[in-house]
XYZ file of C-alpha atoms in Angstrom:
561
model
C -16.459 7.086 9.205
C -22.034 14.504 6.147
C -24.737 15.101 4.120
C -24.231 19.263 3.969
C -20.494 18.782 4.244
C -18.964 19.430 1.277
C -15.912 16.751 1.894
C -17.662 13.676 2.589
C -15.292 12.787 5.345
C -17.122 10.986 8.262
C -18.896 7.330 9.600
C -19.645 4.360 7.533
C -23.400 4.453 5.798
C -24.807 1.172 4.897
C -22.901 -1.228 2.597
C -21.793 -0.868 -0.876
C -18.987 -1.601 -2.126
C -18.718 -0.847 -6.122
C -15.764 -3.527 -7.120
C -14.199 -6.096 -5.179
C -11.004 -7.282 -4.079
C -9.376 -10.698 -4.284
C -8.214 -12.275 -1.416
C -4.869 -12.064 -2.853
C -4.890 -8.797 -2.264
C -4.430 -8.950 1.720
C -1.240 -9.702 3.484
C -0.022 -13.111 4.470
C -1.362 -13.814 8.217
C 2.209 -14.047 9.304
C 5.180 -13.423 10.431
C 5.944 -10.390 8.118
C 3.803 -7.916 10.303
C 0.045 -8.835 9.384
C 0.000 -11.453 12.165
C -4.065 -11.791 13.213
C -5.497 -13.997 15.870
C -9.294 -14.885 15.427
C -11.362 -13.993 18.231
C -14.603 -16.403 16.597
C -15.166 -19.836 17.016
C -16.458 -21.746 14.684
C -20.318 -21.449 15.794
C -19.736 -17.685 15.072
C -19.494 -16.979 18.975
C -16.669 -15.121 20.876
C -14.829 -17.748 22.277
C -12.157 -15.559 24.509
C -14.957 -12.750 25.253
C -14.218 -13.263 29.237
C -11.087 -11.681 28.949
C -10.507 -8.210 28.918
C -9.523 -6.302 25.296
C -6.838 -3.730 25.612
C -9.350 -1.659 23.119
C -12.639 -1.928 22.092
C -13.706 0.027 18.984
C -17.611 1.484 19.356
C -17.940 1.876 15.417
C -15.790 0.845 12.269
C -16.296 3.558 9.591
C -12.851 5.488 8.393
C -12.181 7.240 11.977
C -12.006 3.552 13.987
C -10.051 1.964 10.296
C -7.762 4.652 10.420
C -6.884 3.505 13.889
C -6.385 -0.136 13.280
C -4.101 0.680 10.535
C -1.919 2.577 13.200
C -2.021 -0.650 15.009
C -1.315 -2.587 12.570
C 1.768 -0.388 11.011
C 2.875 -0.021 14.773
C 3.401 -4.212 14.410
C 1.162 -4.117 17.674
C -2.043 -5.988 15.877
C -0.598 -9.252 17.127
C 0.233 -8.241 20.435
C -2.940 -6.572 21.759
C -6.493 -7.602 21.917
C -8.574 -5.130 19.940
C -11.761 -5.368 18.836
C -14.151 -3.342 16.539
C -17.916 -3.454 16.691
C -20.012 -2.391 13.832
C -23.798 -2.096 13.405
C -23.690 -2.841 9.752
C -23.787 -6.019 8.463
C -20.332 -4.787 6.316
C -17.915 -2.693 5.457
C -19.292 0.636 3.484
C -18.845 4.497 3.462
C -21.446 6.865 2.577
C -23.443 5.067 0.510
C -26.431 6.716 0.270
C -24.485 9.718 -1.677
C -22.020 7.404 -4.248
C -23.802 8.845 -7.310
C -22.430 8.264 -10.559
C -18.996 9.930 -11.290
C -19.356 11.734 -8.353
C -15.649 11.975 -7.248
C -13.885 12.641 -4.212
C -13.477 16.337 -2.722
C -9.542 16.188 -0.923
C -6.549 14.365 -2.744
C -6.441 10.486 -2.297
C -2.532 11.604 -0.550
C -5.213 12.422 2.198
C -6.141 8.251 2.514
C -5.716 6.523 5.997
C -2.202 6.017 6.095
C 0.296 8.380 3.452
C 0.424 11.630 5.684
C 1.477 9.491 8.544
C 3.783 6.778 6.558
C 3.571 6.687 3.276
C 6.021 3.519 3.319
C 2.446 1.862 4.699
C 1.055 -1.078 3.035
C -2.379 0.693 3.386
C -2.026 3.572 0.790
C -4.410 4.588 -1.508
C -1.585 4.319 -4.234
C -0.742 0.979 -3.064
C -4.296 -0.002 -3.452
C -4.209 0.788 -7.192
C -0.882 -1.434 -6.782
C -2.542 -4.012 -5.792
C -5.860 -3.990 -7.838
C -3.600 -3.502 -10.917
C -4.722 0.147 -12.235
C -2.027 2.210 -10.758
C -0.290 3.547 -13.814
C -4.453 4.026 -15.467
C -5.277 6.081 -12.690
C -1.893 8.572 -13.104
C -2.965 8.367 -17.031
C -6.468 10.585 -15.378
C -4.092 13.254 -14.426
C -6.370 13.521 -11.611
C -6.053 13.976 -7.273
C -9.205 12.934 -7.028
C -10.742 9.602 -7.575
C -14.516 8.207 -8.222
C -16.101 8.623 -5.139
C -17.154 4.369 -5.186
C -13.200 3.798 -5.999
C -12.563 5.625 -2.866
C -15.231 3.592 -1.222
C -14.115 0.277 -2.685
C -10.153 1.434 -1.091
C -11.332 1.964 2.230
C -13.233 -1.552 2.089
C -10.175 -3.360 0.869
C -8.570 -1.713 3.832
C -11.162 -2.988 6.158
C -10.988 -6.558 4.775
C -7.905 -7.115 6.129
C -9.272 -6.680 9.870
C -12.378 -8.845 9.329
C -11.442 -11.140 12.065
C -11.066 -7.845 14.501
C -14.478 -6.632 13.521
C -18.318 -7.678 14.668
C -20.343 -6.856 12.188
C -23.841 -6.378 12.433
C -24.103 -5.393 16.616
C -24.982 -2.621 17.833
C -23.734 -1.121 21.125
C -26.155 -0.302 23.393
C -24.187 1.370 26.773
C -20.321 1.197 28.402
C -20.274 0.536 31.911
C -17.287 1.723 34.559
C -15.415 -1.489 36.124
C -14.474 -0.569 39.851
C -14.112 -2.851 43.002
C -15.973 -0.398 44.955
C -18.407 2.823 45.100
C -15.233 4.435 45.961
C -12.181 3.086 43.942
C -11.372 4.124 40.432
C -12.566 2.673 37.265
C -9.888 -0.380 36.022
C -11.955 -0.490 32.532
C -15.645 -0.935 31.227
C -17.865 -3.140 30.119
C -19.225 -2.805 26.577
C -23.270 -3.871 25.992
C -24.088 -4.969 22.508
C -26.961 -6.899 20.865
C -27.060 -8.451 17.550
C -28.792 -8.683 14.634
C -30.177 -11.967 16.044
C -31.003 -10.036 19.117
C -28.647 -12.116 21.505
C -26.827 -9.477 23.723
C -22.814 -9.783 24.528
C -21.243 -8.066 27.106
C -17.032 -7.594 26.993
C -15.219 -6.007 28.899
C -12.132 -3.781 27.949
C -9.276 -1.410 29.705
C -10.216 1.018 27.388
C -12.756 2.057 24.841
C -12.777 4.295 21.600
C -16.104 5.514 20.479
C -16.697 6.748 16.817
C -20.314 5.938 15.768
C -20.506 9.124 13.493
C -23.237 11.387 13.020
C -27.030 10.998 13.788
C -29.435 12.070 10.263
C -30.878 15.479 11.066
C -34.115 15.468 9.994
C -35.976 18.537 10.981
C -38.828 18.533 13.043
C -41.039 19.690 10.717
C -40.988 16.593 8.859
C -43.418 13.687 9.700
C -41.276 10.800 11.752
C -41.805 7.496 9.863
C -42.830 8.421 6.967
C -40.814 6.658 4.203
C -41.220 9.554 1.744
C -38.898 11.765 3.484
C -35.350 10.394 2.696
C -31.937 11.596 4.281
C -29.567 12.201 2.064
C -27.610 9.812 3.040
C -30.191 7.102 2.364
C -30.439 8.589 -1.055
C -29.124 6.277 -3.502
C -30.722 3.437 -2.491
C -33.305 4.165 -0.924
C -35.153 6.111 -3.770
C -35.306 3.867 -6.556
C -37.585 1.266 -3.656
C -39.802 4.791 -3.566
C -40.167 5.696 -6.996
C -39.973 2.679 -8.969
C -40.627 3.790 -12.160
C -37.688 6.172 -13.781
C -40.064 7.315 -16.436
C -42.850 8.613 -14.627
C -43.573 12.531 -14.492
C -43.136 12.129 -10.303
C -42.101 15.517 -8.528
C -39.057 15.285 -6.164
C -38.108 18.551 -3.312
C -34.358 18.674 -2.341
C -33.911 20.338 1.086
C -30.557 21.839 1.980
C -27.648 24.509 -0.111
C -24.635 22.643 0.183
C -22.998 19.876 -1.656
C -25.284 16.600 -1.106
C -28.132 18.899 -1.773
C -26.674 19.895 -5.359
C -25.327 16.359 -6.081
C -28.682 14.788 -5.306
C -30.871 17.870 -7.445
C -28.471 17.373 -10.465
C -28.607 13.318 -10.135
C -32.126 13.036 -10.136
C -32.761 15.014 -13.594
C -30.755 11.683 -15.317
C -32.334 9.520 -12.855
C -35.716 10.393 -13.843
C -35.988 12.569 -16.966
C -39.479 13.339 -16.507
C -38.771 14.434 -13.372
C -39.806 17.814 -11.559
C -37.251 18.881 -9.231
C -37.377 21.693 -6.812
C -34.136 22.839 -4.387
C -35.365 24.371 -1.600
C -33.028 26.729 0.267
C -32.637 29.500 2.666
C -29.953 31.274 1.267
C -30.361 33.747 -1.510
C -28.185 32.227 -3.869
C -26.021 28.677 -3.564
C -22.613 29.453 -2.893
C -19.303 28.249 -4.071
C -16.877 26.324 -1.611
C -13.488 28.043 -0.777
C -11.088 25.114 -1.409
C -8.095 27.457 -2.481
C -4.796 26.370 -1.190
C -4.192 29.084 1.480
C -7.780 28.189 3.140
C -7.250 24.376 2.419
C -4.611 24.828 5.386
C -7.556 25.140 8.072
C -7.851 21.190 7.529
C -3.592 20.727 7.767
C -3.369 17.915 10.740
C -1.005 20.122 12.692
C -3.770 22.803 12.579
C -4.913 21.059 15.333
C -2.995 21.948 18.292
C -3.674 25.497 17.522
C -7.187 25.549 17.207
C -6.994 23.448 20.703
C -5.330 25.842 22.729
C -7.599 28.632 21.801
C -9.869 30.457 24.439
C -13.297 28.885 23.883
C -14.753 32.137 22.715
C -12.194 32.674 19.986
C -12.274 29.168 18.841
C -16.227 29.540 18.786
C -15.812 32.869 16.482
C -12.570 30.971 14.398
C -15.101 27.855 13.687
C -18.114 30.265 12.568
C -15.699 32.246 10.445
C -14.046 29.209 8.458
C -17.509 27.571 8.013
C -17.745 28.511 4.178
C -15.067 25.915 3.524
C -17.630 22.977 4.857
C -20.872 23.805 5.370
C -23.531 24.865 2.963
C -21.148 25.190 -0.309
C -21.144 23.617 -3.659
C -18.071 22.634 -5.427
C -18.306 25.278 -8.988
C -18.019 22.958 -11.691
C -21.566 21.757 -10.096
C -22.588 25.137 -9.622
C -21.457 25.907 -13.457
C -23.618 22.858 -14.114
C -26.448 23.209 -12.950
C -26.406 26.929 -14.324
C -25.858 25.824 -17.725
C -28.782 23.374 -17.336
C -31.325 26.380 -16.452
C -30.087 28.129 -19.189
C -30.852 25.713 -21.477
C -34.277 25.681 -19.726
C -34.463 29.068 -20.364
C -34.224 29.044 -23.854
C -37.260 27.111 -24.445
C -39.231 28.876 -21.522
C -38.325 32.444 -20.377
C -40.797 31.805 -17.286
C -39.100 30.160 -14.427
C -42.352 29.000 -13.229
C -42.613 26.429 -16.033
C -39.395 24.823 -15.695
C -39.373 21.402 -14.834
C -36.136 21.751 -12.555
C -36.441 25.242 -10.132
C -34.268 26.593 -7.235
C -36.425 28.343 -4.572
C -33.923 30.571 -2.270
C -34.939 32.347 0.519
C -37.810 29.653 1.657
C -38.101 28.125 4.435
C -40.782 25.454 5.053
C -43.441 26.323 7.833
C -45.280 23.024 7.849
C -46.025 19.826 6.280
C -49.192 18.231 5.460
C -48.607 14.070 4.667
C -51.746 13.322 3.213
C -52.638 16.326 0.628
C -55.689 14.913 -1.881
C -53.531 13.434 -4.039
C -51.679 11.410 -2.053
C -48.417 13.505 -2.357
C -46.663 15.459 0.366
C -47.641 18.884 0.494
C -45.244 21.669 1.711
C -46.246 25.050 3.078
C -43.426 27.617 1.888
C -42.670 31.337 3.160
C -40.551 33.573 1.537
C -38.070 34.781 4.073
C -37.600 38.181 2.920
C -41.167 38.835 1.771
C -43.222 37.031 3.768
C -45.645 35.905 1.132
C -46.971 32.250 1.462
C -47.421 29.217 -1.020
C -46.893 25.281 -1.584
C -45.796 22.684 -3.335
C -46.834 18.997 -3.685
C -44.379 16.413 -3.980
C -44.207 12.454 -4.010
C -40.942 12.291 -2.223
C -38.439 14.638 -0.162
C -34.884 14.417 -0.007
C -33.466 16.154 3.477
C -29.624 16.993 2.986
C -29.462 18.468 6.561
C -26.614 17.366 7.774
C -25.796 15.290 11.163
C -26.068 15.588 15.184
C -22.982 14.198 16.486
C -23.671 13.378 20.250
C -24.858 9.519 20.328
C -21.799 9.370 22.674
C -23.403 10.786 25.051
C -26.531 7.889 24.885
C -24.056 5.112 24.724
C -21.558 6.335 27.919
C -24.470 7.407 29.739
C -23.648 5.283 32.592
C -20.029 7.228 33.278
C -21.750 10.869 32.442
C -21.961 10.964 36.484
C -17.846 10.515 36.589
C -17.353 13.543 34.253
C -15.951 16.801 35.228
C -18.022 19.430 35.598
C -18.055 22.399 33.863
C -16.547 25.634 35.736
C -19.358 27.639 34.837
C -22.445 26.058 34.627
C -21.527 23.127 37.121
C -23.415 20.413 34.885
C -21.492 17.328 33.858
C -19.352 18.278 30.371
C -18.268 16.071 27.387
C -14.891 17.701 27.086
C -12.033 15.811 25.851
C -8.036 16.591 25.836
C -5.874 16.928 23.186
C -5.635 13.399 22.857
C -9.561 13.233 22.379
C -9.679 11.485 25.301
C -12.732 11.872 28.067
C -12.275 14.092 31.393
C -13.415 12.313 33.779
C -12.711 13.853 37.416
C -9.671 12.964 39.458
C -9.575 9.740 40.802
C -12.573 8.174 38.988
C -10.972 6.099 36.362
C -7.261 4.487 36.490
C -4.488 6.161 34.604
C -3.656 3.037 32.622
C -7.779 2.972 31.398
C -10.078 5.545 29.488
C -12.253 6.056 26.893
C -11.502 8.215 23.316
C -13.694 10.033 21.410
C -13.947 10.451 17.635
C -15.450 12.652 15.431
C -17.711 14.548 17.407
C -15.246 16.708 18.865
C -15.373 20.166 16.469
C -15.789 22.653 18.601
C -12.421 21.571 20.233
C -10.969 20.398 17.972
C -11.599 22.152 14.485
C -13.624 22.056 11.223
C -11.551 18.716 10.582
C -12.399 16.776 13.305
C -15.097 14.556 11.185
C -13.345 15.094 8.050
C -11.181 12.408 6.163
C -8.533 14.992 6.097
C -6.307 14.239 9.469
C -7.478 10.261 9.775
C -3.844 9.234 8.836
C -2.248 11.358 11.289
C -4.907 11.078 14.219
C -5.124 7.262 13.953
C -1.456 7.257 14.698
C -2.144 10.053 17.505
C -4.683 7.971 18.744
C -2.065 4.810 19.568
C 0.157 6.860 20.988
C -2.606 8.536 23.360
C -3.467 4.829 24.562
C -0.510 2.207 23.978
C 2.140 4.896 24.564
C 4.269 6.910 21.808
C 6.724 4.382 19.861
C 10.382 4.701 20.438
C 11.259 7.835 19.106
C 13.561 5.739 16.452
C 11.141 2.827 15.451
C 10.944 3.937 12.158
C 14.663 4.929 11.796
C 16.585 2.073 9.594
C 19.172 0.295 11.117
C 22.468 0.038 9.682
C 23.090 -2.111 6.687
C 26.155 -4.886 7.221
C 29.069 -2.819 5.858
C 27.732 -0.111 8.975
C 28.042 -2.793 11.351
C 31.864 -3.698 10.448
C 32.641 -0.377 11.033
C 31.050 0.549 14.849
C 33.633 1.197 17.272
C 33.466 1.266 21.049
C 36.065 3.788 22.782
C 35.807 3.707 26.537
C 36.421 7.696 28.105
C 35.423 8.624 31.355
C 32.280 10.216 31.264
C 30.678 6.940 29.610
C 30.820 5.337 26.653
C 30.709 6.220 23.144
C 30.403 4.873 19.863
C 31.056 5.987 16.490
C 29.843 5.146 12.933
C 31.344 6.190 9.559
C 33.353 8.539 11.791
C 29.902 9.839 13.718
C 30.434 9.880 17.257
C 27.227 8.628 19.147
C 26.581 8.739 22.581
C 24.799 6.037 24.002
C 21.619 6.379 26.208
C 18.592 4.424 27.416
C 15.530 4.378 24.263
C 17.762 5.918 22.030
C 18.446 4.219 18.781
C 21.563 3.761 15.759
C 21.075 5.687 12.840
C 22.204 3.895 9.373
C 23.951 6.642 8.022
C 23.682 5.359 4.197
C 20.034 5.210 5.212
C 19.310 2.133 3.980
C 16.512 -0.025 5.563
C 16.788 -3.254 6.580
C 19.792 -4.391 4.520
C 21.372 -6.351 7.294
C 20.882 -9.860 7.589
C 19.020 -11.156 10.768
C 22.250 -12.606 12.454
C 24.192 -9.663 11.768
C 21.308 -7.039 12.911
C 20.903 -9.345 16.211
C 24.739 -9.170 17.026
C 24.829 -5.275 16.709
C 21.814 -5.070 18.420
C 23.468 -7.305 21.439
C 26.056 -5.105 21.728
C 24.011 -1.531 22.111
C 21.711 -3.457 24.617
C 24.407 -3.853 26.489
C 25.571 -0.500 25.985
C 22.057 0.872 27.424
C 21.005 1.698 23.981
C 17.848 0.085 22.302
C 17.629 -0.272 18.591
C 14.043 -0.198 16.963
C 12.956 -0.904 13.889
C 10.149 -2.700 11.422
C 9.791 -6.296 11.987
């Protein structure tokens, strides 16, 4: 596709998928713009692996999906070879953190295609369409669906490029292609081994890599222990922990932001008997700013300005608009779990004997794995005060957020290509506008190049791992490496009562054309404009006559297949 961020926007977590969807539900393989070719064989090997892909995918979570729905509403699915490569064995989004009636955090008019082309086949209201709950869902009165309906609508998405996708591979490292130590890359090769353990190596002109964020675990957690749980593990990976839901087990939640809250509140109904203990360094959690005036930072043309900032301002513009992300809580949780102490406090008055306790301003100094009763022990320090104790739990859930540079482990093997930074001389990860990698002058071909996707924030804003801009990026993103579309392609062309009525005047300075009294001047890429704005109206023969005649007027007409 965030365990601390607040939107649950980013890379694909290990497979769930709450409902499923028929196979009625996916477009025709034909003619009518969902034309696929299979790149398998029937052993399950890549049968046309020797030749080069036009784009090769390092990840297929909602950043790389977002893309292939470009492709595919750009009608160039059937025309290019693209493929997508995915360590998990399917399709799934988060799903360590799809607690029940936990709900989404942006409007579902944010999905993977609306804010680009809402006409798309690929909307989150055409979804509903097509799984038969569309006029249900407006009876919620609601922006914001289930966070597993989202889930199951960005899987039903994906479905429809399962023969573009490897599931379960892993890349390991992209290679430059050059004929010599001297001349420019042409592509790269792309490493990957398989679940079986049988490497593949492809090679492609160029390469997009969105693998997501990296679990941040903090070092002062024991590696390998199975009792310390990411948050985004969390769902099913504590019930194989603590098996039985009755038990009086004791449970630390690590972190102030929204996964943190989620998971605290979830496991009180989880496990009733449960004793619960949020550990954060703040004084107080704090409520997300998701007013509409703020809610602009994440606008897709926000962007560009956030790009052309001095580094130094962007730096101190990122920092500022953190408390729209990062450590928040949405505040009908907060109101929540507020009401819940209260009622806590009505049988108890001393906080010390509730079974479900916020600790702010601790941080953890050290963990002992092995305490005498075979829990984890954690040695606490107040912040302010200094003052020392601990607490004894049988599992801890770590909602710490992500790393996002396992870019940097797979294109290790081009780092020495990069440009270098002007200050510090060291190779740097920078990207352009376009997200895609500077490499210096001379060292790859124009027509290759490799992408990068959500790691880019401190370029590219808050949004950059966020569902928010998907839509609109996967669209910049096919224009960045196939080339823009004609500027008309989505313009309709003119229905057949238009068409009787085009006339061609000859006059000196060229020719011109007009329609419904319009005059139009003819010129190469440009394209007729219906004016009753009707789409595709005409019949074929009569659209491929007019379109005869512009061609040979030097003027191209575009439009949806």
């Amino acid at each position: 596709m965030v365990s601390s961020n607040l939107r649950y926007e980013g890379s694909a977590s290990p497979a769930f998928c709450e409902t499923s969807s028929t196979d009625a539900d996916v477009p025709a393989r034909s003619g009518n713009g969902y034309q696929f070719e299979s790149d398998r064989g029937s052993n399950g090997s890549t049968i046309a692996d020797q030749e080069p892909y036009d784009l090769i995918c390092v990840g297929f979570g909602p950043a790389s999906l977002a893309i292939a729905i470009a492709l595919q509403d750009r009608g160039l699915s059937a025309t290019t070879r693209v493929l997508f490569i995915e360590r998990q064995e399917k399709f799934a989004w988060h799903a360590g953190m799809l607690l029940q009636g936990s709900k989404m955090q942006i409007s579902f008019i944010k999905d993977l295609a609306s804010l680009r082309d809402p006409r798309s086949h690929f909307t989150f209201l055409n979804y509903l369409h097509k799984n038969n709950r569309l006029v249900t869902f407006t009876n919620l009165g609601t922006f914001l669906p289930l966070r597993k309906e989202y889930n199951d609508y960005l899987t039903w998405c994906a479905r429809h490029f399962d023969d573009k996708v490897h599931y379960s591979e892993s890349v390991t490292s992209v290679d430059p292609i050059r004929q010599s130590a001297s001349s420019p890359a042409t592509g790269f090769e792309v490493h990957s081994i398989n679940a079986d353990g049988v490497s593949q190596t492809r090679t492609a002109r160029n390469v997009v890599v969105a693998v997501g964020g990296k679990p941040n675990i903090p070092l002062v957690f024991p590696t390998g222990d199975k009792r310390v749980i990411h948050s985004s593990q969390y769902a099913y990976t504590i019930p194989t922990i603590l098996k039985d839901t009755s038990a009086p087990v004791r449970v630390a939640v690590i972190g102030g932001g929204q996964s943190a809250a989620e998971i605290f509140e979830d496991l009180r109904s989880r496990y009733p008997n449960c004793q619960t203990r949020l550990i954060v360094k703040a004084p107080a959690l704090k409520p997300s700013d998701d007013s509409p005036f703020v809610n602009e930072i994440f606008n897709p043309e926000k962007v560009d300005g956030v790009f052309a900032l001095p580094a130094d301002v962007r730096a101190q513009s990122l920092y500022a608009d953190k408390a729209t992300n990062y450590g928040v809580v949405r505040l009908e949780l907060l109101e929540r779990i507020y009401e819940h102490f209260y009622e806590q406090r009505m049988q108890d008055v001393n906080e010390e004997n509730w079974a479900n306790r916020i600790l702010p301003l601790t941080d953890i100094t050290s963990v002992e794995p092995n305490a005498p009763n075979g829990r984890l022990r954690l040695n606490l320090r107040n912040i302010r005060t200094g003052a020392t104790s601990y607490e004894e739990f049988d599992a801890v859930v770590v909602a710490t957020g992500y790393t996002r540079n396992m870019h940097q482990t797979i294109l290790q093997n081009t780092k020495h290509m990069l440009k270098k930074d002007a200050k510090s001389g060291i190779e740097s990860w920078a990207v352009s506008r376009e997200y895609k990698l500077q490499y210096e002058e001379g060292r790859v071909a124009p027509e290759a190049g490799v992408w990068l996707q959500g790691c880019c924030e401190t370029t590219h804003g808050l949004s950059d791992s966020l569902l928010s801009i998907l839509a609109v990026r996967g669209g910049e993103m096919v224009d960045s490496i196939f080339g823009k579309a004609d500027a008309a392609i989505d313009s309709p062309l003119p229905t057949p009562a238009a068409f009787q009525k085009v006339q061609l005047n000859g006059h000196s300075n060229g020719l011109q054309a007009t329609t419904n009294g319009k005059v139009v001047t003819p010129t190469k890429d440009a394209a007729l404009i219906a004016p009753d704005n009707k789409r595709n109206s005409a019949t074929p023969s009569a659209k491929k006559e007019v379109q005869s005649t512009w061609r040979n007027l030097g003027l191209r007409i575009s439009g949806r297949k």
